[in-house]
């Protein structure tokens, strides 16, 4: 009994081993090569397969997926005799496991050597610059050659990539300098282009600004000139409509001369003929009694009737002939001349008002005048305002002067000038008009 039991146990173990060896499960994307008695029997792919125990044998298990193999860097000489180190990567896939098993002993080593030889052949026909810049071309040529060579082995090369191309250290330094110079050149070009565009835009802006500024200044000058022209025309029309007295214009001109003299470049002033004529008119009006003309003494008065003739200005030396002197010169110092003229006029008026009247020469007063009323003489003052000076004592108006006739002349005394009083000059409206004003 024990022997039979042991035999049955051995048979059971043998059956288990035979079943285990006879049944074979192949995984997905995997193929097995089965040989029977040393000959190729079949190539089994994914699934359940039965083998003859002790007759069939699995020769090889092939991975049918795409595989990647990286080869070590290979020294390659370029056409310009420079040694570069190239590191490549090959992507391949087994399409026929039987041929990959029986056509070549080691397809991986064969692919590596074929890649190296093809790479040296392709790169050897290029110089360094082409090698560095033509990676796509090198990859395409390598793939074509390798795919054609490995096709008979049941292997398809999908792509070949160059991971790195390393030139010698000396060449790398030169290349870095060249690249740096190229980058500097490009940077300089871009900077110059930017400066050019900036200058163009700035110039265009300055041009437009200058044009607009010039147009504005021109328009402003035109409007200013038009305004000044209108103002001058209005003043001119007002002067002519008002029939301004030439003596007043001459006086205003004398007041304006100091302002003209303030200029740093004012060396000489030419007196216009109108101003000269006006000053001559003043001199003629003030000194007409000398020639016995229209401004002379009254026809009904004698030369010894000085007490009743009017204001006696003989002691004051009212030398208003300076106006004629100023009219005949170029007025080198108009302020001094004007101040001198005003001072002499005021001094003469003050002396005439303070001189006592001669005895027995009291003139009858007009009926409408008070005791203090007398003839007024209008003279310019230093502040430019015309003042009225009353004549007292012997300077009161005589009978001939109280007639109210316009243009009555005060006869001179002692070589002085006669003063012709203008009717209504310096008197308020409605006041009685006398030979010297109210």
Coordinates of C-alpha atoms in Angstrom, one line a residue:
X1 CA 0.0 0.0 0.0
X2 CA 2.6 2.6 0.7
X3 CA 4.3 1.9 -2.6
X4 CA 1.1 2.4 -4.5
X5 CA 0.4 5.6 -2.7
X6 CA 3.8 7.0 -3.4
X7 CA 3.5 6.1 -7.1
X8 CA 0.1 7.8 -7.4
X9 CA 1.6 10.9 -5.8
X10 CA 4.4 11.0 -8.3
X11 CA 2.0 10.6 -11.2
X12 CA -0.1 13.5 -9.9
X13 CA 3.0 15.7 -9.6
X14 CA 4.0 14.8 -13.2
X15 CA 0.6 15.6 -14.5
X16 CA 0.7 19.0 -12.8
X17 CA 4.1 19.8 -14.3
X18 CA 3.0 18.7 -17.7
X19 CA -0.1 20.8 -17.5
X20 CA 2.0 23.8 -16.4
X21 CA 4.4 23.4 -19.2
X22 CA 1.7 22.7 -21.8
X23 CA -0.4 25.8 -21.0
X24 CA 1.1 29.2 -21.9
X25 CA -0.5 32.6 -21.4
X26 CA 0.9 35.4 -23.5
X27 CA 0.5 39.1 -22.3
X28 CA -0.8 41.9 -24.4
X29 CA 1.8 43.6 -26.8
X30 CA 4.1 40.6 -26.3
X31 CA 5.0 37.8 -28.7
X32 CA 6.8 34.5 -28.0
X33 CA 8.8 32.4 -30.5
X34 CA 8.1 28.6 -30.0
X35 CA 10.4 26.0 -31.4
X36 CA 9.6 22.3 -31.7
X37 CA 12.4 19.9 -31.6
X38 CA 14.8 22.9 -32.4
X39 CA 12.8 24.2 -35.3
X40 CA 10.7 27.3 -35.5
X41 CA 7.1 26.3 -34.7
X42 CA 5.1 29.5 -34.3
X43 CA 5.1 33.0 -32.9
X44 CA 2.4 33.3 -30.4
X45 CA 0.9 36.7 -29.5
X46 CA -1.4 37.7 -26.6
X47 CA -3.8 34.9 -25.4
X48 CA -3.9 31.3 -24.1
X49 CA -1.7 28.8 -25.9
X50 CA -1.0 25.0 -25.4
X51 CA 2.5 23.6 -26.0
X52 CA 3.5 20.0 -26.3
X53 CA 5.3 19.1 -23.2
X54 CA 9.0 18.2 -23.6
X55 CA 8.7 18.9 -27.3
X56 CA 7.9 22.6 -27.8
X57 CA 10.2 25.2 -26.3
X58 CA 9.9 29.0 -26.1
X59 CA 12.9 30.5 -27.9
X60 CA 12.4 34.2 -27.2
X61 CA 9.9 36.7 -25.7
X62 CA 9.6 39.9 -27.8
X63 CA 8.2 43.3 -26.6
X64 CA 6.1 44.7 -29.4
X65 CA 5.9 48.2 -28.1
X66 CA 8.0 51.2 -29.3
X67 CA 11.2 51.3 -27.4
X68 CA 13.8 54.1 -26.8
X69 CA 17.5 53.6 -26.7
X70 CA 20.0 56.3 -26.0
X71 CA 23.5 55.8 -27.3
X72 CA 26.6 57.2 -25.6
X73 CA 28.3 60.3 -27.2
X74 CA 30.2 59.6 -30.3
X75 CA 33.1 61.7 -31.7
X76 CA 32.4 62.8 -35.2
X77 CA 34.6 64.8 -37.6
X78 CA 33.1 67.5 -39.6
X79 CA 34.1 68.6 -43.1
X80 CA 36.2 71.4 -41.7
X81 CA 38.2 68.9 -39.6
X82 CA 36.6 69.7 -36.2
X83 CA 35.8 66.9 -33.8
X84 CA 32.4 67.2 -32.3
X85 CA 30.7 64.9 -29.8
X86 CA 27.2 63.9 -30.7
X87 CA 24.7 62.2 -28.4
X88 CA 21.8 60.5 -30.2
X89 CA 18.5 58.8 -29.3
X90 CA 16.7 56.2 -31.5
X91 CA 13.0 55.3 -31.3
X92 CA 12.3 51.8 -32.8
X93 CA 9.6 49.2 -32.7
X94 CA 9.6 45.4 -33.5
X95 CA 7.1 44.6 -36.3
X96 CA 8.1 41.0 -37.0
X97 CA 9.4 39.0 -34.0
X98 CA 10.4 36.0 -36.0
X99 CA 12.7 38.0 -38.3
X100 CA 14.0 40.0 -35.3
X101 CA 14.9 36.7 -33.8
X102 CA 16.3 34.8 -36.7
X103 CA 17.6 37.5 -39.0
X104 CA 20.0 39.1 -36.6
X105 CA 21.6 37.9 -33.4
X106 CA 21.5 41.3 -31.5
X107 CA 19.4 43.8 -33.2
X108 CA 20.0 46.5 -30.5
X109 CA 23.8 46.5 -31.0
X110 CA 23.2 46.5 -34.8
X111 CA 21.0 49.5 -34.5
X112 CA 23.6 51.3 -32.4
X113 CA 26.5 50.6 -34.8
X114 CA 24.4 51.5 -37.8
X115 CA 23.4 54.8 -36.1
X116 CA 27.0 55.7 -35.4
X117 CA 28.2 55.0 -39.0
X118 CA 25.3 56.8 -40.6
X119 CA 25.8 59.8 -38.3
X120 CA 29.5 60.0 -39.2
X121 CA 28.6 59.8 -42.8
X122 CA 26.0 62.5 -42.7
X123 CA 27.9 64.9 -40.4
X124 CA 31.2 64.3 -42.3
X125 CA 29.7 66.1 -45.3
X126 CA 28.9 69.2 -43.3
X127 CA 30.9 71.9 -41.6
X128 CA 30.5 72.9 -38.0
X129 CA 28.0 75.7 -38.6
X130 CA 25.8 73.5 -40.8
X131 CA 26.0 70.7 -38.2
X132 CA 24.8 73.0 -35.5
X133 CA 22.0 74.5 -37.5
X134 CA 20.8 71.5 -39.5
X135 CA 19.6 69.1 -36.8
X136 CA 16.3 68.4 -38.6
X137 CA 18.2 67.5 -41.8
X138 CA 20.5 65.1 -39.9
X139 CA 17.6 63.5 -38.1
X140 CA 15.8 62.9 -41.4
X141 CA 18.8 61.4 -43.1
X142 CA 19.5 59.1 -40.1
X143 CA 15.9 57.9 -39.9
X144 CA 15.8 57.1 -43.6
X145 CA 19.1 55.1 -43.6
X146 CA 18.3 53.2 -40.4
X147 CA 14.7 52.4 -41.4
X148 CA 15.9 51.0 -44.7
X149 CA 18.6 48.9 -43.0
X150 CA 16.5 47.6 -40.1
X151 CA 13.4 46.8 -42.2
X152 CA 14.8 43.3 -43.1
X153 CA 15.2 42.6 -39.5
X154 CA 11.6 43.1 -38.7
X155 CA 12.3 46.4 -36.9
X156 CA 10.9 49.9 -37.8
X157 CA 12.9 53.0 -36.8
X158 CA 10.4 55.7 -36.1
X159 CA 12.8 58.6 -35.4
X160 CA 16.3 59.6 -34.6
X161 CA 17.1 62.6 -32.4
X162 CA 20.4 64.3 -31.6
X163 CA 20.4 65.2 -28.0
X164 CA 23.6 67.3 -28.0
X165 CA 26.3 68.4 -30.3
X166 CA 29.4 69.5 -28.4
X167 CA 32.2 71.2 -30.2
X168 CA 35.7 71.5 -28.7
X169 CA 36.3 73.9 -25.8
X170 CA 38.3 76.3 -27.9
X171 CA 35.6 76.3 -30.5
X172 CA 33.0 76.9 -27.8
X173 CA 34.9 80.0 -26.6
X174 CA 35.0 81.4 -30.1
X175 CA 31.4 80.6 -30.7
X176 CA 30.5 82.4 -27.4
X177 CA 32.4 85.4 -28.5
X178 CA 30.7 85.3 -31.9
X179 CA 27.3 84.9 -30.4
X180 CA 28.1 87.8 -28.0
X181 CA 29.2 90.0 -30.8
X182 CA 26.1 89.1 -32.8
X183 CA 23.8 89.9 -29.9
X184 CA 25.6 93.2 -29.3
X185 CA 25.2 94.0 -33.0
X186 CA 21.5 93.2 -32.9
X187 CA 21.1 95.2 -29.7
X188 CA 22.9 98.2 -31.3
X189 CA 20.7 97.9 -34.4
X190 CA 17.6 97.8 -32.3
X191 CA 18.8 100.7 -30.1
X192 CA 19.6 102.8 -33.2
X193 CA 16.2 102.0 -34.7
X194 CA 14.6 103.1 -31.4
X195 CA 16.6 106.3 -31.2
X196 CA 15.8 107.0 -34.9
X197 CA 12.1 106.6 -34.4
X198 CA 12.3 108.7 -31.2
X199 CA 14.1 111.5 -32.9
X200 CA 11.7 111.4 -35.8
X201 CA 8.7 111.6 -33.5
X202 CA 10.4 114.3 -31.4
X203 CA 11.3 116.3 -34.6
X204 CA 7.7 116.0 -35.8
X205 CA 6.4 117.1 -32.5
X206 CA 8.8 120.1 -32.4
X207 CA 7.8 121.0 -36.0
X208 CA 4.1 120.9 -35.2
X209 CA 4.7 122.9 -32.0
X210 CA 6.7 125.5 -33.8
X211 CA 4.1 125.8 -36.6
X212 CA 1.3 126.2 -34.1
X213 CA 3.3 128.6 -32.0
X214 CA 4.2 130.7 -35.1
X215 CA 0.6 130.7 -36.2
X216 CA -0.5 131.8 -32.8
X217 CA 2.1 134.6 -32.6
X218 CA 1.2 135.7 -36.1
X219 CA -2.5 135.8 -35.3
X220 CA -1.8 137.6 -32.0
X221 CA 0.4 140.2 -33.8
X222 CA -2.3 140.7 -36.4
X223 CA -5.0 141.2 -33.8
X224 CA -2.8 143.4 -31.7
X225 CA -1.9 145.5 -34.8
X226 CA -5.6 145.7 -35.7
X227 CA -6.5 146.8 -32.2
X228 CA -3.8 149.5 -32.1
X229 CA -4.8 150.7 -35.5
X230 CA -8.4 151.0 -34.4
X231 CA -7.3 152.8 -31.2
X232 CA -5.2 155.2 -33.1
X233 CA -8.0 155.9 -35.6
X234 CA -10.4 156.5 -32.8
X235 CA -8.1 158.8 -31.0
X236 CA -7.3 160.7 -34.2
X237 CA -11.0 161.0 -35.0
X238 CA -11.8 162.2 -31.4
X239 CA -9.0 164.8 -31.7
X240 CA -10.3 166.1 -35.0
X241 CA -13.9 166.0 -33.9
X242 CA -13.0 167.9 -30.7
X243 CA -10.9 170.5 -32.6
X244 CA -8.1 170.3 -30.0
X245 CA -6.0 173.4 -29.4
X246 CA -2.5 173.2 -30.7
X247 CA -1.2 174.8 -27.5
X248 CA -2.7 172.0 -25.4
X249 CA -1.2 169.4 -27.7
X250 CA 2.2 171.1 -27.4
X251 CA 1.8 171.0 -23.6
X252 CA 0.9 167.3 -23.7
X253 CA 4.0 166.7 -25.8
X254 CA 6.2 168.4 -23.3
X255 CA 4.7 166.1 -20.6
X256 CA 5.5 163.1 -22.7
X257 CA 9.1 163.9 -23.4
X258 CA 10.4 162.7 -20.0
X259 CA 8.9 159.3 -20.7
X260 CA 10.6 159.2 -24.0
X261 CA 13.9 160.2 -22.3
X262 CA 13.7 157.1 -20.0
X263 CA 14.8 154.8 -22.9
X264 CA 18.4 153.7 -22.8
X265 CA 18.8 154.2 -26.5
X266 CA 17.2 157.6 -26.6
X267 CA 20.0 160.1 -27.5
X268 CA 18.2 162.8 -29.5
X269 CA 14.6 163.7 -30.2
X270 CA 13.5 165.4 -33.3
X271 CA 10.7 167.9 -32.6
X272 CA 7.9 167.7 -35.2
X273 CA 6.9 170.8 -37.1
X274 CA 3.5 170.8 -35.6
X275 CA 4.9 171.0 -32.2
X276 CA 7.3 173.8 -33.3
X277 CA 4.3 175.7 -34.8
X278 CA 2.3 175.3 -31.6
X279 CA 5.2 176.6 -29.5
X280 CA 5.6 179.5 -31.9
X281 CA 1.8 180.2 -31.5
X282 CA 2.2 180.2 -27.7
X283 CA 5.2 182.6 -28.0
X284 CA 3.3 184.9 -30.3
X285 CA 0.2 184.9 -28.1
X286 CA 2.3 185.7 -25.0
X287 CA 4.6 188.2 -26.6
X288 CA 2.3 189.8 -29.2
X289 CA 2.3 193.2 -27.4
X290 CA 5.9 193.9 -28.4
X291 CA 5.1 194.2 -32.0
X292 CA 1.8 196.1 -31.5
X293 CA -0.1 193.3 -33.3
X294 CA -3.4 191.8 -32.5
X295 CA -2.2 191.0 -29.0
X296 CA -1.0 194.5 -28.3
X297 CA -2.5 197.0 -25.9
X298 CA -5.9 198.4 -26.4
X299 CA -6.3 201.1 -29.0
X300 CA -7.9 203.4 -26.5
X301 CA -5.1 203.2 -23.9
X302 CA -1.8 205.1 -23.8
X303 CA 1.6 203.8 -22.9
X304 CA 1.6 205.6 -19.5
X305 CA -1.8 204.1 -18.5
X306 CA -0.1 201.0 -17.0
X307 CA -2.1 201.1 -13.8
X308 CA -5.4 200.6 -15.6
X309 CA -4.1 198.3 -18.3
X310 CA -4.2 195.1 -16.2
X311 CA -1.7 192.8 -14.6
X312 CA 1.8 194.2 -14.3
X313 CA 4.3 191.5 -15.0
X314 CA 7.3 193.8 -15.5
X315 CA 9.1 192.8 -12.4
X316 CA 8.7 189.1 -12.8
X317 CA 10.5 188.7 -16.0
X318 CA 8.0 186.1 -17.3
X319 CA 10.3 184.7 -19.9
X320 CA 8.1 182.3 -21.7
X321 CA 10.3 182.6 -24.7
X322 CA 11.8 179.3 -23.5
X323 CA 9.1 177.6 -25.4
X324 CA 10.4 179.0 -28.6
X325 CA 13.9 178.1 -27.6
X326 CA 12.8 174.5 -26.9
X327 CA 11.1 174.4 -30.3
X328 CA 14.3 175.3 -32.1
X329 CA 16.5 172.7 -30.4
X330 CA 16.6 168.9 -30.3
X331 CA 15.6 168.8 -26.6
X332 CA 18.6 167.0 -25.2
X333 CA 17.1 167.3 -21.6
X334 CA 13.3 167.7 -21.9
X335 CA 12.7 167.2 -18.2
X336 CA 15.0 170.0 -17.2
X337 CA 13.5 172.3 -19.9
X338 CA 10.0 171.6 -18.8
X339 CA 10.8 172.1 -15.1
X340 CA 12.6 175.3 -15.8
X341 CA 9.6 176.6 -17.9
X342 CA 7.2 175.7 -15.2
X343 CA 9.3 177.3 -12.4
X344 CA 9.7 180.5 -14.3
X345 CA 5.9 180.7 -15.0
X346 CA 5.1 180.1 -11.3
X347 CA 7.7 182.5 -10.1
X348 CA 6.5 185.2 -12.5
X349 CA 2.9 184.6 -11.4
X350 CA 3.7 184.8 -7.7
X351 CA 5.7 188.0 -8.1
X352 CA 2.9 189.6 -10.1
X353 CA 0.4 188.7 -7.4
X354 CA 2.5 190.1 -4.6
X355 CA 3.6 193.4 -6.3
X356 CA 1.6 196.4 -4.7
X357 CA -0.5 198.5 -7.0
X358 CA 0.7 202.2 -7.8
X359 CA -1.0 205.0 -5.9
X360 CA -4.0 206.5 -7.6
X361 CA -4.3 203.8 -10.2
X362 CA -7.1 201.8 -8.6
X363 CA -9.2 200.4 -11.4
X364 CA -13.0 200.3 -11.0
X365 CA -14.2 196.8 -10.3
X366 CA -16.9 195.2 -12.4
X367 CA -20.4 195.4 -10.9
X368 CA -20.8 191.7 -10.8
X369 CA -17.5 191.0 -9.1
X370 CA -16.7 191.0 -5.3
X371 CA -13.9 192.8 -3.6
X372 CA -11.6 189.8 -3.8
X373 CA -12.4 188.9 -7.4
X374 CA -9.8 189.6 -9.9
X375 CA -8.4 188.4 -13.1
X376 CA -7.1 184.8 -13.1
X377 CA -4.1 183.7 -15.0
X378 CA -3.9 180.0 -15.8
X379 CA -0.4 178.6 -15.7
X380 CA 0.9 175.0 -15.7
X381 CA 2.2 173.6 -12.4
X382 CA 4.9 171.1 -11.7
X383 CA 2.4 168.3 -11.2
X384 CA 0.9 168.8 -14.6
X385 CA -2.3 170.4 -13.3
X386 CA -3.2 173.9 -14.6
X387 CA -3.7 176.4 -11.7
X388 CA -5.5 179.7 -11.6
X389 CA -3.6 182.7 -10.1
X390 CA -5.6 185.8 -9.1
X391 CA -4.3 189.3 -9.8
X392 CA -4.6 191.7 -6.9
X393 CA -4.0 195.4 -6.4
X394 CA -2.6 197.0 -9.5
X395 CA -3.1 193.8 -11.4
X396 CA -6.9 194.0 -11.4
X397 CA -8.5 194.3 -14.7
X398 CA -8.8 197.8 -16.2
X399 CA -11.8 199.4 -17.8
X400 CA -10.8 198.3 -21.2
X401 CA -10.4 194.7 -20.0
X402 CA -13.7 194.6 -18.2
X403 CA -15.7 194.9 -21.3
X404 CA -15.8 191.1 -21.6
X405 CA -14.4 191.2 -25.1
X406 CA -12.6 188.0 -26.1
X407 CA -8.9 188.1 -26.9
X408 CA -8.1 191.1 -24.6
X409 CA -4.4 191.4 -24.1
X410 CA -2.7 192.5 -20.9
X411 CA -0.1 195.2 -22.0
X412 CA 3.4 194.4 -20.9
X413 CA 5.3 196.5 -18.4
X414 CA 9.0 196.9 -18.1
X415 CA 9.8 194.6 -21.1
X416 CA 7.5 191.7 -19.9
X417 CA 5.2 189.7 -22.2
X418 CA 1.5 190.3 -22.4
X419 CA -0.9 187.5 -21.5
X420 CA -3.9 187.0 -23.7
X421 CA -6.7 185.5 -21.7
X422 CA -8.9 183.1 -23.6
X423 CA -12.7 183.4 -22.9
X424 CA -14.0 180.7 -20.7
X425 CA -10.5 179.1 -20.2
X426 CA -10.4 177.6 -16.7
X427 CA -13.8 178.9 -15.7
X428 CA -16.8 176.8 -14.7
X429 CA -19.8 176.7 -17.0
X430 CA -22.2 179.6 -16.4
X431 CA -19.7 181.9 -14.7
X432 CA -19.2 185.5 -16.0
X433 CA -16.4 185.6 -18.5
X434 CA -13.8 188.3 -18.2
X435 CA -10.5 188.9 -19.9
X436 CA -8.6 186.6 -17.5
X437 CA -11.4 184.2 -16.6
X438 CA -13.9 184.3 -13.8

